[in-house]
Coordinates of C-alpha atoms in Angstrom, one line a residue:
X29 CA 126.1 100.2 132.5
X30 CA 125.6 97.4 135.1
X31 CA 122.0 96.9 134.2
X32 CA 122.7 96.9 130.4
X33 CA 125.2 94.1 130.9
X34 CA 122.9 92.1 133.1
X35 CA 120.0 92.6 130.7
X36 CA 122.2 91.4 127.8
X37 CA 123.3 88.2 129.6
X38 CA 119.8 87.5 130.7
X39 CA 118.6 88.1 127.1
X40 CA 121.3 85.6 125.9
X41 CA 119.7 82.9 128.1
X42 CA 121.3 83.3 131.6
X43 CA 118.9 82.9 134.5
X44 CA 120.9 84.9 137.1
X45 CA 123.6 87.6 136.8
X46 CA 125.7 89.5 139.4
X47 CA 128.8 91.6 139.5
X48 CA 131.8 91.5 141.9
X49 CA 134.5 94.2 141.9
X50 CA 138.0 92.8 141.7
X51 CA 138.7 94.2 145.2
X52 CA 136.4 91.4 146.6
X53 CA 138.8 88.7 145.5
X54 CA 141.5 89.7 148.0
X55 CA 141.5 86.2 149.5
X56 CA 141.8 84.3 146.2
X57 CA 144.8 81.9 146.3
X58 CA 147.9 83.1 144.5
X59 CA 147.7 82.3 140.8
X60 CA 143.9 82.2 140.9
X61 CA 143.0 85.9 141.2
X62 CA 141.2 87.6 138.3
X63 CA 144.2 89.8 137.7
X64 CA 146.4 86.7 137.4
X65 CA 144.4 85.9 134.3
X66 CA 143.8 89.4 133.0
X67 CA 146.0 92.1 134.6
X68 CA 143.6 95.0 133.8
X69 CA 140.5 93.3 135.3
X70 CA 138.4 95.6 137.5
X71 CA 135.1 93.6 137.6
X72 CA 133.9 90.1 137.3
X73 CA 130.5 89.5 135.7
X74 CA 129.0 86.2 137.0
X75 CA 126.0 84.5 135.5
X76 CA 124.3 81.2 135.9
X77 CA 121.9 78.8 134.2
X78 CA 119.3 76.8 136.1
X79 CA 118.8 73.1 135.5
X80 CA 115.3 71.5 135.3
X81 CA 114.0 70.3 138.7
X82 CA 113.2 66.9 137.0
X83 CA 116.9 66.1 137.0
X84 CA 116.7 65.6 140.8
X85 CA 114.2 62.8 140.2
X86 CA 116.2 60.4 138.0
X87 CA 119.4 58.5 138.1
X88 CA 122.3 60.8 137.3
X89 CA 124.1 58.2 135.2
X90 CA 122.9 59.3 131.7
X91 CA 120.3 62.1 131.7
X92 CA 121.8 64.3 134.4
X93 CA 125.4 63.7 133.2
X94 CA 124.6 64.6 129.6
X95 CA 122.4 67.6 130.2
X96 CA 124.7 69.0 132.9
X97 CA 127.4 69.0 130.2
X98 CA 125.2 70.7 127.7
X99 CA 124.5 73.4 130.3
X100 CA 128.2 74.1 130.7
X101 CA 128.6 74.4 126.9
X102 CA 125.7 76.8 126.8
X103 CA 127.4 78.9 129.6
X104 CA 130.5 79.2 127.5
X105 CA 128.5 80.3 124.4
X106 CA 126.8 82.9 126.6
X107 CA 130.2 84.1 127.8
X108 CA 131.4 84.6 124.2
X109 CA 128.3 86.5 123.2
X110 CA 128.2 88.4 126.4
X111 CA 131.9 89.4 126.1
X112 CA 131.2 90.8 122.6
X113 CA 128.3 92.8 124.0
X114 CA 130.5 94.2 126.8
X115 CA 133.1 95.2 124.2
X116 CA 130.4 96.9 122.2
X117 CA 129.8 99.1 125.3
X118 CA 133.5 100.2 125.3
X119 CA 135.1 97.7 127.6
X120 CA 137.4 94.7 127.2
X121 CA 136.0 91.3 128.0
X122 CA 137.6 88.0 128.8
X123 CA 135.1 85.2 129.0
X124 CA 136.3 82.2 131.0
X125 CA 135.7 78.5 130.6
X126 CA 133.0 77.6 133.1
X127 CA 134.7 74.3 133.9
X128 CA 137.6 72.8 132.0
X129 CA 140.2 73.1 130.6
X130 CA 142.4 74.1 133.5
X131 CA 146.1 73.6 134.4
X132 CA 146.1 72.9 138.1
X133 CA 146.1 69.2 138.9
X134 CA 147.4 67.4 142.0
X135 CA 147.4 63.7 140.8
X136 CA 148.0 62.3 144.3
X137 CA 145.0 64.2 145.8
X138 CA 143.1 64.1 142.5
X139 CA 142.4 67.8 143.1
X140 CA 141.7 70.2 140.2
X141 CA 141.2 73.9 140.3
X142 CA 139.6 76.0 137.5
X143 CA 141.6 79.1 136.5
X144 CA 139.0 81.0 138.6
X145 CA 136.8 79.5 141.2
X146 CA 133.3 79.9 139.8
X147 CA 131.7 79.1 143.1
X148 CA 133.6 81.8 145.0
X149 CA 133.0 84.3 142.1
X150 CA 129.3 83.6 142.3
X151 CA 129.4 84.0 146.1
X152 CA 131.2 87.4 145.8
X153 CA 128.8 88.6 143.1
X154 CA 125.7 87.8 145.1
X155 CA 124.5 85.0 142.8
X156 CA 124.0 82.7 145.7
X157 CA 125.3 81.5 149.1
X158 CA 127.7 78.6 149.8
X159 CA 126.0 75.4 151.0
X160 CA 127.6 72.8 153.2
X161 CA 127.8 70.7 150.0
X162 CA 130.2 73.4 148.8
X163 CA 127.8 74.2 146.0
X164 CA 126.3 77.6 145.4
X165 CA 122.6 77.9 146.4
X166 CA 120.4 80.4 144.7
X167 CA 117.1 81.6 146.2
X168 CA 115.2 80.8 143.0
X169 CA 117.0 77.8 141.5
X170 CA 118.6 76.3 144.6
X171 CA 121.7 74.2 144.0
X172 CA 120.7 73.3 140.5
X173 CA 122.7 76.0 138.8
X174 CA 125.9 76.0 136.7
X175 CA 128.1 79.1 136.7
X176 CA 130.1 81.2 134.2
X177 CA 132.1 84.4 134.4
X178 CA 133.5 87.2 132.3
X179 CA 136.4 89.4 133.3
X180 CA 136.3 93.1 132.2
X181 CA 138.3 96.3 132.6
X182 CA 135.1 98.2 133.3
X183 CA 134.9 99.5 136.8
X184 CA 131.4 98.3 137.8
X185 CA 129.4 98.5 141.0
X186 CA 129.3 95.2 143.0
X187 CA 126.1 93.5 143.9
X188 CA 125.3 92.8 147.6
X189 CA 125.7 89.4 149.1
X190 CA 123.0 86.8 148.6
X191 CA 121.1 85.9 151.8
X192 CA 122.3 82.7 153.5
X193 CA 119.6 80.1 152.8
X194 CA 121.6 77.0 153.8
X195 CA 119.6 75.6 156.7
X196 CA 121.8 75.9 159.8
X197 CA 121.4 72.5 161.4
X198 CA 120.8 70.5 158.2
X199 CA 123.2 67.6 157.5
X200 CA 121.5 65.8 154.6
X201 CA 124.3 66.4 152.1
X202 CA 127.0 65.5 154.7
X203 CA 125.3 62.3 155.9
X204 CA 124.3 61.2 152.4
X205 CA 127.7 61.4 150.9
X206 CA 128.8 57.8 150.3
X207 CA 132.6 58.3 150.7
X208 CA 132.1 61.0 153.4
X209 CA 134.0 63.5 151.2
X210 CA 132.2 66.6 152.7
X211 CA 133.0 68.2 156.1
X212 CA 130.6 71.2 155.7
X213 CA 133.3 73.5 154.5
X214 CA 135.4 71.7 151.9
X215 CA 135.2 68.6 149.7
X216 CA 137.9 65.9 149.5
X217 CA 138.0 65.7 145.7
X218 CA 139.8 62.4 145.6
X219 CA 137.1 60.6 147.6
X220 CA 134.4 62.4 145.6
X221 CA 135.8 61.7 142.2
X222 CA 136.4 58.0 142.9
X223 CA 132.8 57.6 143.8
X224 CA 131.0 60.0 141.5
X225 CA 132.6 59.4 138.1
X226 CA 133.2 56.5 135.9
X227 CA 132.6 55.2 132.4
X228 CA 130.1 52.6 131.2
X229 CA 130.8 49.6 129.0
X230 CA 130.2 51.8 125.9
X231 CA 132.9 54.2 127.1
X232 CA 130.6 57.1 127.9
X233 CA 131.5 59.2 130.9
X234 CA 128.9 58.5 133.6
X235 CA 127.9 60.3 136.8
X236 CA 127.3 57.7 139.5
X237 CA 126.4 60.1 142.4
X238 CA 125.0 63.6 142.7
X239 CA 123.4 63.2 146.2
X240 CA 124.9 66.3 147.7
X241 CA 123.2 68.3 145.0
X242 CA 119.8 66.8 144.7
X243 CA 119.1 65.9 148.4
X244 CA 119.7 69.5 149.5
X245 CA 116.3 70.9 150.8
X246 CA 117.1 74.0 148.7
X247 CA 117.9 71.9 145.5
X248 CA 115.1 73.5 143.6
X249 CA 115.0 76.9 145.4
X250 CA 112.7 78.3 148.1

């Protein structure tokens, strides 16, 4: 069953797929546990899309910003199709938005939380390890991945953890962050958002900074 589901998601265009049993989410904050979303959830199927390495070579303002958004849309489409496939196997599936919309917002801290942390779901499902930049790093695709997830009532076997490939003494992402929003464990979202995002004169959303992602020595995998 696990392999059928993975093969289906990979066939729909995902580059990586892993599974985490709901028991692995014991440390999820209250309100952000998979069973807070779907009470009968027993497993979380996590999948990811790689981004072209060339996006690390150009200004993030237009090309990276636009294609990163398209990647997230594609993840949601894969989630819908993958959910239908899981239900064809006899389960119930709840595809989640890979980014927004979400409800949690602390306006003072400018801190948002997705209804499920995709990064932590990916960590628990063996899709990647957590970097000091607080991004998931995959052995093949590095930090250039976006993540989606599907909740299901199927009781599936969990995948083993991904090896830790974040270089122990490396500080490139920490030192390169213009507002010093990273401490190696968490990110100050207010400092990050105020630096990384804006709009241009035309009114388009613009990404001004993605240094923590593209300067990582593992940005494009091993």
